[in-house]
XYZ file of C-alpha atoms in Angstrom:
576
model
C 22.318 -35.205 -48.238
C 22.176 -34.569 -51.549
C 21.136 -31.322 -53.292
C 18.345 -33.391 -54.948
C 17.244 -34.662 -51.563
C 17.518 -31.087 -50.515
C 15.050 -29.822 -53.100
C 12.903 -33.017 -52.621
C 12.521 -31.899 -48.859
C 11.534 -28.122 -49.310
C 7.696 -28.800 -50.088
C 7.362 -31.023 -46.969
C 9.463 -28.610 -44.801
C 7.484 -25.716 -46.170
C 3.945 -27.356 -45.448
C 4.806 -27.272 -41.844
C 5.704 -23.806 -41.485
C 2.952 -21.031 -40.589
C 2.921 -17.518 -41.593
C 2.395 -14.824 -39.172
C -1.010 -14.382 -40.418
C -1.704 -18.435 -40.337
C -0.678 -17.953 -36.680
C -2.971 -15.339 -35.721
C -5.780 -17.110 -37.599
C -5.156 -20.364 -35.423
C -4.628 -18.007 -32.342
C -8.218 -16.651 -32.917
C -9.702 -19.919 -32.458
C -7.653 -20.902 -29.371
C -8.495 -17.477 -27.956
C -12.152 -18.298 -27.822
C -11.649 -21.712 -25.985
C -9.203 -20.079 -23.463
C -11.718 -17.131 -22.792
C -14.447 -19.459 -21.809
C -11.943 -21.090 -19.007
C -10.628 -17.633 -17.892
C -13.925 -15.765 -17.673
C -15.376 -18.954 -15.523
C -12.436 -18.676 -13.112
C -13.057 -14.807 -12.403
C -16.741 -14.812 -12.615
C -16.839 -17.572 -10.076
C -14.292 -15.905 -7.683
C -16.466 -12.983 -7.335
C -19.989 -14.918 -7.298
C -18.944 -18.132 -5.132
C -20.119 -16.373 -1.926
C -23.367 -15.345 -3.176
C -24.054 -18.754 -4.724
C -22.959 -20.373 -1.374
C -25.219 -18.172 0.502
C -28.366 -18.638 -1.529
C -28.143 -22.585 -1.686
C -27.502 -22.283 2.162
C -23.595 -24.121 1.735
C -21.095 -21.424 2.475
C -19.162 -24.006 4.603
C -19.306 -26.790 1.924
C -18.473 -24.487 -1.035
C -15.135 -25.904 -1.344
C -17.384 -29.068 -2.680
C -18.043 -26.972 -5.876
C -14.362 -26.015 -6.660
C -13.358 -29.271 -5.509
C -15.282 -31.409 -7.486
C -14.303 -29.036 -10.639
C -10.707 -29.262 -10.045
C -10.872 -33.199 -9.423
C -12.457 -33.754 -13.033
C -10.466 -31.103 -14.820
C -7.311 -32.640 -13.096
C -7.852 -35.998 -14.154
C -9.067 -35.083 -17.752
C -5.956 -33.210 -18.520
C -3.372 -35.871 -19.395
C -5.860 -37.853 -21.076
C -6.548 -35.013 -23.488
C -2.695 -34.727 -23.571
C -2.393 -38.257 -24.608
C -5.202 -38.577 -27.070
C -4.559 -35.448 -28.766
C -0.900 -36.811 -29.488
C -2.583 -39.790 -31.201
C -5.559 -38.370 -33.118
C -4.984 -34.622 -33.446
C -5.838 -31.614 -31.285
C -8.832 -30.232 -33.437
C -11.550 -32.858 -32.334
C -10.496 -32.995 -28.778
C -10.290 -29.142 -28.348
C -14.026 -29.032 -30.003
C -15.352 -31.705 -27.342
C -13.955 -29.894 -24.380
C -15.499 -27.008 -25.749
C -18.868 -28.681 -25.929
C -18.608 -30.479 -22.631
C -17.792 -27.279 -20.894
C -20.804 -25.689 -22.295
C -23.247 -28.557 -21.376
C -21.759 -28.627 -17.697
C -22.244 -24.539 -17.583
C -26.143 -25.071 -18.515
C -26.657 -27.814 -15.854
C -24.733 -25.672 -13.060
C -27.516 -22.715 -13.979
C -30.128 -25.599 -13.006
C -28.524 -26.410 -9.272
C -30.853 -26.292 -6.638
C -28.324 -26.967 -3.858
C -24.460 -27.087 -3.365
C -24.206 -30.688 -3.797
C -25.756 -30.497 -7.167
C -23.899 -27.659 -8.132
C -20.963 -29.598 -7.337
C -21.653 -32.344 -9.451
C -22.466 -30.240 -12.556
C -19.256 -28.397 -11.791
C -17.613 -31.926 -12.266
C -18.984 -31.884 -15.688
C -17.751 -28.540 -16.240
C -14.458 -29.645 -15.054
C -14.158 -32.447 -17.660
C -14.097 -29.663 -20.394
C -12.206 -27.316 -18.857
C -9.256 -29.780 -18.556
C -8.460 -29.726 -22.301
C -9.156 -25.958 -22.745
C -5.981 -24.823 -21.265
C -3.598 -27.629 -22.177
C -4.428 -28.192 -25.636
C -4.203 -24.652 -26.289
C -0.882 -24.465 -25.124
C -0.025 -27.749 -26.974
C -1.392 -26.301 -30.312
C 1.149 -23.216 -29.923
C 4.034 -25.551 -29.323
C 2.979 -27.348 -32.418
C 3.203 -24.152 -34.731
C 5.514 -21.852 -33.285
C 9.161 -22.464 -32.190
C 10.099 -21.918 -28.468
C 12.326 -18.657 -28.947
C 9.288 -17.129 -30.809
C 6.376 -17.949 -28.665
C 6.742 -14.552 -26.752
C 5.607 -12.619 -29.662
C 2.205 -14.341 -29.267
C 2.164 -14.322 -25.623
C 0.350 -10.913 -25.798
C -2.649 -12.132 -27.235
C -2.953 -14.826 -24.655
C -2.555 -12.133 -21.970
C -5.186 -10.140 -23.636
C -7.422 -12.641 -23.299
C -6.892 -13.194 -19.445
C -6.810 -9.681 -19.236
C -10.249 -8.873 -20.787
C -11.643 -11.773 -18.930
C -10.114 -10.533 -15.692
C -11.768 -7.422 -16.020
C -15.243 -8.462 -17.468
C -15.514 -11.646 -15.018
C -15.491 -9.368 -11.842
C -17.962 -7.094 -13.268
C -20.515 -9.451 -14.533
C -20.235 -11.768 -11.806
C -20.912 -9.140 -9.439
C -23.520 -7.645 -11.903
C -25.251 -11.403 -11.764
C -24.495 -12.162 -8.321
C -25.835 -8.688 -7.009
C -29.457 -9.098 -9.294
C -32.165 -10.635 -7.468
C -33.885 -11.802 -11.048
C -33.120 -11.580 -14.563
C -35.760 -12.721 -17.008
C -37.441 -14.893 -14.443
C -34.076 -16.411 -13.576
C -32.158 -15.961 -10.392
C -29.141 -13.480 -11.164
C -26.208 -15.710 -10.319
C -27.450 -18.386 -12.700
C -26.422 -16.304 -15.379
C -23.094 -16.884 -14.178
C -23.190 -20.251 -15.972
C -25.732 -19.514 -18.519
C -23.558 -16.931 -19.893
C -20.959 -19.643 -20.830
C -23.449 -21.076 -23.379
C -23.753 -18.476 -26.419
C -19.951 -17.865 -25.806
C -19.034 -21.535 -25.760
C -21.237 -22.186 -29.262
C -19.586 -19.226 -30.766
C -16.268 -20.711 -29.744
C -17.137 -23.845 -31.388
C -18.213 -22.289 -34.564
C -14.927 -20.357 -34.942
C -12.729 -23.379 -33.760
C -14.385 -25.806 -36.153
C -13.585 -23.048 -39.147
C -10.005 -22.076 -38.318
C -8.232 -24.729 -36.640
C -6.871 -26.813 -39.529
C -3.820 -28.448 -38.325
C -1.618 -31.214 -40.272
C -1.591 -34.538 -38.316
C -0.167 -37.868 -38.919
C -1.703 -40.488 -36.704
C 0.220 -42.485 -34.343
C -1.336 -45.827 -33.682
C -0.939 -46.570 -29.954
C -2.859 -48.326 -27.180
C -4.779 -46.011 -25.000
C -3.926 -46.364 -21.220
C -7.318 -46.721 -20.207
C -5.982 -48.779 -17.007
C -3.948 -46.121 -16.053
C -6.966 -43.564 -16.340
C -9.140 -45.425 -14.117
C -6.469 -46.126 -11.471
C -5.867 -42.424 -11.477
C -9.421 -41.693 -10.852
C -9.581 -44.276 -8.103
C -6.373 -42.876 -6.640
C -7.196 -39.171 -6.531
C -10.725 -39.144 -5.725
C -10.798 -40.660 -2.397
C -7.938 -38.904 -1.299
C -8.985 -35.482 -2.500
C -12.472 -36.269 -0.775
C -10.967 -37.010 2.592
C -9.027 -33.416 2.019
C -12.312 -31.817 1.753
C -14.343 -33.924 4.158
C -11.658 -34.595 7.030
C -12.625 -31.854 9.267
C -16.193 -33.042 9.442
C -15.605 -36.763 9.775
C -12.482 -37.006 11.483
C -9.381 -37.410 10.307
C -8.542 -40.689 11.858
C -12.184 -41.540 11.495
C -13.188 -45.220 9.592
C -14.601 -43.181 6.594
C -10.864 -41.439 6.610
C -9.265 -44.687 6.601
C -11.192 -46.215 3.867
C -10.514 -43.137 1.620
C -6.556 -43.393 2.776
C -6.610 -47.257 1.644
C -8.467 -46.859 -1.141
C -6.544 -43.954 -2.436
C -3.452 -45.715 -1.730
C -4.505 -48.595 -3.800
C -5.354 -46.507 -6.496
C -1.900 -44.699 -6.621
C 0.009 -48.281 -6.349
C -2.402 -49.296 -9.815
C -1.708 -46.207 -11.683
C 2.344 -46.708 -11.374
C 2.126 -50.525 -12.187
C -0.152 -49.520 -15.390
C 2.008 -46.600 -16.318
C 5.216 -49.072 -16.134
C 3.118 -52.018 -18.265
C 2.398 -49.562 -20.765
C 5.612 -47.718 -21.273
C 5.874 -45.158 -24.143
C 2.151 -45.452 -24.667
C 1.176 -44.715 -20.711
C -1.010 -41.720 -19.782
C 2.119 -40.125 -18.117
C 5.090 -42.249 -19.295
C 7.600 -42.705 -16.446
C 10.318 -42.406 -18.904
C 9.602 -38.452 -19.367
C 10.151 -37.957 -15.853
C 13.909 -39.348 -15.960
C 14.188 -35.993 -18.219
C 15.108 -33.595 -15.301
C 13.194 -30.591 -16.931
C 10.012 -32.898 -16.806
C 10.843 -33.816 -13.172
C 11.765 -30.227 -12.042
C 8.565 -28.913 -13.958
C 6.188 -31.112 -12.467
C 7.414 -31.029 -8.739
C 7.161 -27.001 -9.145
C 4.131 -26.841 -11.096
C 2.456 -29.115 -8.094
C 3.666 -26.823 -5.660
C 3.021 -23.671 -7.430
C -0.793 -24.891 -7.872
C -0.895 -25.377 -4.104
C 0.164 -22.161 -3.323
C -1.385 -20.253 -5.788
C -5.095 -21.695 -5.752
C -5.038 -22.198 -1.978
C -3.719 -19.017 -1.132
C -5.857 -17.003 -3.658
C -9.063 -18.581 -2.997
C -9.123 -16.808 0.242
C -8.614 -13.367 -1.116
C -11.930 -12.661 -2.650
C -13.514 -14.080 0.755
C -11.299 -11.377 2.472
C -12.524 -8.690 0.557
C -15.980 -9.232 0.715
C -16.362 -10.310 4.496
C -13.737 -8.709 6.305
C -13.733 -5.622 4.121
C -17.190 -5.509 3.419
C -16.743 -5.155 -0.830
C -19.724 -6.238 -2.602
C -18.861 -9.065 -5.227
C -18.275 -6.582 -7.886
C -16.233 -4.384 -6.117
C -14.110 -7.267 -4.714
C -13.820 -8.480 -8.514
C -12.317 -4.979 -9.562
C -9.982 -4.991 -6.362
C -8.432 -8.318 -7.736
C -7.251 -6.410 -10.895
C -3.683 -5.451 -9.320
C -3.203 -9.075 -9.282
C -4.156 -9.364 -12.889
C -1.894 -6.521 -13.837
C 1.214 -8.366 -12.153
C 0.589 -11.515 -13.997
C 0.170 -9.745 -17.130
C 3.422 -7.679 -16.482
C 5.329 -10.676 -15.418
C 4.591 -12.851 -18.441
C 5.126 -9.911 -20.754
C 8.387 -9.068 -19.279
C 9.879 -12.698 -18.973
C 8.441 -13.567 -22.521
C 10.144 -10.544 -24.025
C 13.500 -11.547 -22.181
C 13.505 -15.117 -23.359
C 12.795 -13.996 -27.115
C 15.794 -11.847 -26.878
C 18.181 -13.924 -24.830
C 16.878 -17.525 -25.071
C 17.362 -18.105 -21.413
C 14.469 -18.961 -19.369
C 15.719 -20.697 -16.083
C 16.092 -17.291 -14.284
C 12.576 -16.133 -14.509
C 10.984 -19.248 -12.313
C 13.775 -18.828 -9.607
C 12.576 -14.740 -9.563
C 8.899 -15.677 -9.982
C 9.211 -18.206 -6.832
C 11.020 -15.949 -4.699
C 8.242 -12.986 -5.623
C 5.683 -15.508 -4.365
C 7.567 -16.404 -1.300
C 7.870 -12.872 -0.201
C 3.942 -12.086 -1.439
C 2.882 -15.166 0.700
C 4.658 -13.871 3.681
C 3.532 -10.321 3.221
C -0.201 -11.747 2.730
C 0.401 -13.641 6.553
C 0.481 -10.083 8.227
C -2.772 -8.891 6.729
C -5.556 -8.185 9.382
C -8.942 -7.038 9.662
C -7.587 -3.157 9.971
C -4.949 -3.468 7.241
C -5.553 -0.632 4.585
C -6.384 -1.967 1.349
C -3.873 -0.132 -0.688
C -1.497 -2.606 1.078
C -3.465 -5.394 0.193
C -3.184 -4.659 -3.390
C 0.639 -4.033 -3.486
C 1.005 -7.807 -2.067
C -1.268 -8.896 -5.115
C 0.840 -7.015 -7.777
C 4.083 -8.587 -5.989
C 2.183 -12.260 -6.154
C 0.920 -11.480 -9.755
C 4.646 -10.728 -10.896
C 5.856 -14.054 -9.268
C 3.016 -16.117 -11.160
C 3.673 -14.234 -14.340
C 7.117 -15.009 -14.198
C 6.708 -18.724 -13.385
C 4.167 -20.196 -15.548
C 4.682 -19.445 -19.030
C 8.791 -20.029 -18.915
C 8.357 -23.146 -17.013
C 5.685 -24.611 -19.835
C 8.486 -23.145 -22.669
C 11.190 -25.358 -20.951
C 9.295 -28.308 -20.694
C 7.832 -28.259 -24.273
C 11.633 -27.690 -25.250
C 12.906 -30.723 -23.632
C 10.854 -33.440 -25.202
C 10.088 -35.012 -28.591
C 7.631 -33.321 -30.630
C 5.671 -36.550 -30.865
C 5.060 -35.870 -26.750
C 4.622 -32.376 -26.729
C 0.868 -33.000 -26.091
C 1.664 -35.385 -23.112
C 4.299 -33.377 -21.622
C 2.220 -30.080 -21.719
C -0.625 -31.945 -20.151
C 1.688 -33.159 -17.666
C 2.755 -29.880 -16.331
C -0.625 -28.909 -16.576
C -2.100 -32.085 -14.748
C 0.496 -31.680 -11.965
C -0.477 -27.586 -11.457
C -4.004 -28.880 -11.533
C -3.503 -31.392 -8.866
C -1.653 -29.001 -6.690
C -4.498 -26.477 -7.106
C -7.094 -29.430 -5.993
C -5.161 -30.333 -3.100
C -4.308 -26.746 -1.943
C -7.694 -25.632 -2.328
C -9.175 -28.725 -0.684
C -6.898 -28.802 2.333
C -6.197 -25.013 3.061
C -9.985 -24.292 2.775
C -10.790 -27.265 4.919
C -7.806 -25.846 7.577
C -9.621 -22.337 7.043
C -13.244 -23.548 8.196
C -11.561 -25.618 10.852
C -9.745 -22.803 12.457
C -12.527 -19.991 11.926
C -14.735 -21.090 14.829
C -12.098 -21.014 17.564
C -10.676 -17.830 15.996
C -14.251 -15.898 15.858
C -14.968 -17.241 19.304
C -11.899 -15.763 20.819
C -12.151 -12.629 18.964
C -15.775 -12.209 20.413
C -14.457 -12.921 23.783
C -11.929 -10.410 23.712
C -14.341 -7.717 22.644
C -17.210 -8.347 24.735
C -15.245 -6.742 27.679
C -14.889 -3.440 25.598
C -16.885 -0.638 26.553
C -17.312 0.257 22.544
C -18.887 -3.375 22.003
C -20.942 -3.057 25.150
C -22.341 0.338 24.075
C -23.121 -0.846 20.640
C -25.380 -3.694 21.825
C -27.194 -1.281 24.079
C -27.968 1.078 21.563
C -29.630 -1.571 19.679
C -30.498 -4.818 21.476
C -31.423 -6.771 18.309
C -27.826 -6.708 17.572
C -27.802 -9.469 20.448
C -30.091 -11.777 18.513
C -28.122 -11.276 15.377
C -25.214 -11.912 17.260
C -26.245 -15.433 18.506
C -26.401 -16.472 14.697
C -22.520 -15.299 14.468
C -21.495 -17.497 17.216
C -23.530 -20.544 16.226
C -22.539 -23.026 13.897
C -24.837 -21.563 11.139
C -22.432 -18.489 11.012
C -20.458 -19.939 8.457
C -23.223 -21.469 6.204
C -24.792 -17.965 5.417
C -22.391 -14.750 6.167
C -25.203 -12.418 5.057
C -25.709 -11.516 8.732
C -23.075 -9.395 8.529
C -24.687 -6.605 6.793
C -27.251 -6.446 9.913
C -24.516 -5.830 12.335
C -23.141 -2.439 13.500
C -19.179 -2.004 12.354
C -18.394 -1.987 16.070
C -20.354 -5.455 16.483
C -19.109 -6.930 13.172
C -15.680 -6.086 13.880
C -14.659 -9.036 16.015
C -16.199 -11.766 13.533
C -13.859 -9.906 10.699
C -10.771 -10.260 13.163
C -11.415 -13.755 13.292
C -11.923 -14.350 9.834
C -8.796 -12.495 9.043
C -6.954 -14.664 11.659
C -8.226 -17.891 10.104
C -6.883 -16.476 6.684
C -3.397 -15.775 7.952
C -2.910 -19.598 9.225
C -3.563 -20.394 5.247
C -0.985 -17.780 3.973
C 1.351 -19.184 6.444
C 0.710 -22.732 5.130
C 0.947 -21.638 1.599
C 4.242 -19.872 2.136
C 5.897 -23.154 3.756
C 4.914 -24.936 0.646
C 6.043 -22.125 -1.730
C 9.412 -22.029 0.081
C 9.852 -25.763 -1.121
C 9.070 -24.881 -4.443
C 11.633 -22.101 -4.523
C 14.551 -24.527 -3.803
C 12.934 -27.286 -6.273
C 13.348 -24.657 -9.176
C 17.003 -24.008 -8.354
C 17.408 -27.757 -10.229
C 15.683 -26.463 -13.585
C 18.401 -26.882 -16.229
C 19.112 -24.530 -18.817
C 18.477 -26.031 -22.370
C 19.013 -23.815 -25.685
C 15.661 -22.944 -27.177
C 14.963 -24.902 -30.544
C 14.269 -22.484 -33.562
C 11.925 -25.066 -34.672
C 8.131 -25.812 -34.151
C 7.123 -29.076 -33.403
C 5.297 -29.432 -36.849
C 8.575 -28.520 -38.193
C 10.904 -31.488 -36.267
C 8.179 -33.765 -37.045
C 8.302 -33.102 -40.690
C 12.384 -33.210 -40.507
C 11.926 -36.545 -38.669
C 9.552 -38.113 -41.294
C 12.258 -36.794 -43.992
C 15.042 -38.326 -42.057
C 13.068 -41.570 -41.860
C 12.268 -41.584 -45.718
C 15.861 -40.886 -46.387
C 17.586 -43.440 -44.182
C 16.694 -46.288 -46.407
C 16.074 -48.440 -43.690
C 19.189 -47.885 -41.556
C 18.677 -47.520 -37.829
C 18.760 -44.435 -35.868
C 17.367 -42.484 -33.581
C 14.666 -41.296 -36.177
C 11.888 -39.040 -34.548
C 13.643 -38.594 -31.393
C 12.779 -35.130 -31.172
C 15.139 -32.419 -29.604
C 17.958 -31.371 -31.369
C 21.436 -33.023 -31.433
C 24.159 -32.025 -29.126
C 25.844 -30.331 -32.021
C 22.633 -28.585 -33.017
C 21.949 -27.778 -29.486
C 25.276 -25.785 -29.117
C 24.777 -23.910 -32.476
C 20.715 -23.702 -32.453
C 20.584 -21.493 -35.775
C 22.270 -24.437 -37.745
C 20.035 -26.339 -39.924
C 18.733 -29.707 -38.575
C 21.287 -32.379 -39.627
C 18.964 -35.307 -40.020
C-alpha cells in the first residue's frame, strides 16, 4: 500500500476506534440492560417458593422457569443474526421493551400457568439482553483489552446479586404493598428500571453500522421452535404423563421432525442461516457450543436446587436464602476477575476453562454429599468453589469464540454460544427438577418410615397431637404443592421431610456431576489462538478499506480473523 493510500485510510480507521471515555459511555447503556436480566434472576431465585406456594403450584414451578428459558433460548440466535444485519441498537431497545411488558404481565398472574405464559414473553426480551451486550463489547473492544472492562460488568452482577435477594425476600415476605400482593412487586420493579434503561440506551448507544443485505432464516427459526418446545415440554411433564405415554411419543416425534427440518433449513440457507453450519467446522466454535451446553445444564440444573435446599431444609427465609448465596456470587466475581486479568497480561485463555471445569466437577461432587444436618458454612464454601469454576469458564469461552470468527459474524457467534448455554440450562432445569420431584415422594416417605420408630419422633407427636394432622399433609401428594406446612411442625417432626428432601437433591447433584465430567473432557479440545489486538469495528474498517483498494482483484476481503503471519505477530499492523 502506498503512503498516499495509508494517509487516506487514516480517517476510516480512526472513526472505528473508541476512546476509553466513549467505551465507558456505551458500557453505561449496556449495564442498564444487563442489570435487568441479572436482577430478575437473583430476585426469582429467592422469591420462587413464596410465589409458587401462593399460586398453589410448588410442584409445577418448573413451568415458569422452563417457559422463560425456552423463549429466551430460541430468541437468542435471532437477535444475533438480525443485529449482524441491521445493527445492535434497535434490537437491544426492543429486547428491553419486551422484557418490561412481560414483567408487568407477570405481576398480574393469577395462577402458575398464567405466570409461565407471561414469563415466556419476558424471556423473549431476556434472550437479547445478554447476548447483544456481549456482542457490542466485541464490536468496540479488542479481545486482549476486554479484561479491562470486565470489572464494570461484574459490578452489575455483584450489585444485582446483593440487591436481588434482599428485594426478593422483602417483597416475598410482605403480605401487601400498596394494596398489591408483595411478591408481585418482584416483577413490577422491572418496569421503572426498564424504562430508565431504554432512555439511557437510546441516548448513548450509537455504533457505526454498515447494513448487510441477507435473507432472514425464518424457516430455521420456525423449525427450531417446533423442535425444541415439544422436547422441553416432555422433559418437564414426563414424570406426570409417563415417559412412554402416547403424549410423550407425540412430543418425541414432533421434536425430532422439527430438529431435522432445522438442520435442512440451515443447510439450505448456508451463510445466511440462523446458526450457519459452516461455523461449527471451526473447532473453537464447536468446543464452545458443546461446552456451553454442558455448563448450562450443570449450572442451572444444579443451582436451581440450592435456594430450595436453603429455604426448605435449613429453614431460611427468602431474604436469608438470597444472602446466603452471596459466597457463590463472590466466587464468580473472583474467578472472572482473576481469569480476565491473566488473559489481558498473557494473551492465553485455554487454561481457564479447563481449570474452571475442574473446579465445577469438584464442587458438584461435594454438593452431592450435603444432607439435612450439613453445617451451613460447609455449604457456603462449596458455593465459593462452584462460583470460581463458573467465573473462570464463561467469559474466557466467549472471548475465545469472538476471537475465532469474522467480525461480520461476531453477533451470530456470540449468540450461538449463549444459545447453547441457555439450551443446556433449559434442559438441565426441566430434567433435573423433573427428576427431583419424581424421587422426592419416595425419599420423603422412606425418611418418615425410618423416623416413626424412634422415641424422639413418637414423643414429639404425643406432646402435640395436632402435629399428626399436619403430618398427614406432609405425606400426601399436596406436600410438594405448598411447603408452608413445615412452619407448623416441630423440628423433630419436620426433620424426616428435610432428610428426604436433601436426599432427593443429592440425586440431582450426582446427575449434574456426571454431565460436568463430560464437559471437562470437552474443554481439553479447545484450541489456543493468539488474541487479536483489533476490535470487530476496526477489522470491518480494514476489510472495507482493503475492498476499496483491491480494484476488483478477487481475494479474501472481509474474511475476518488475522492472517497466519499476523497471528504469529499479533502486534503487527494488518496487511490487508
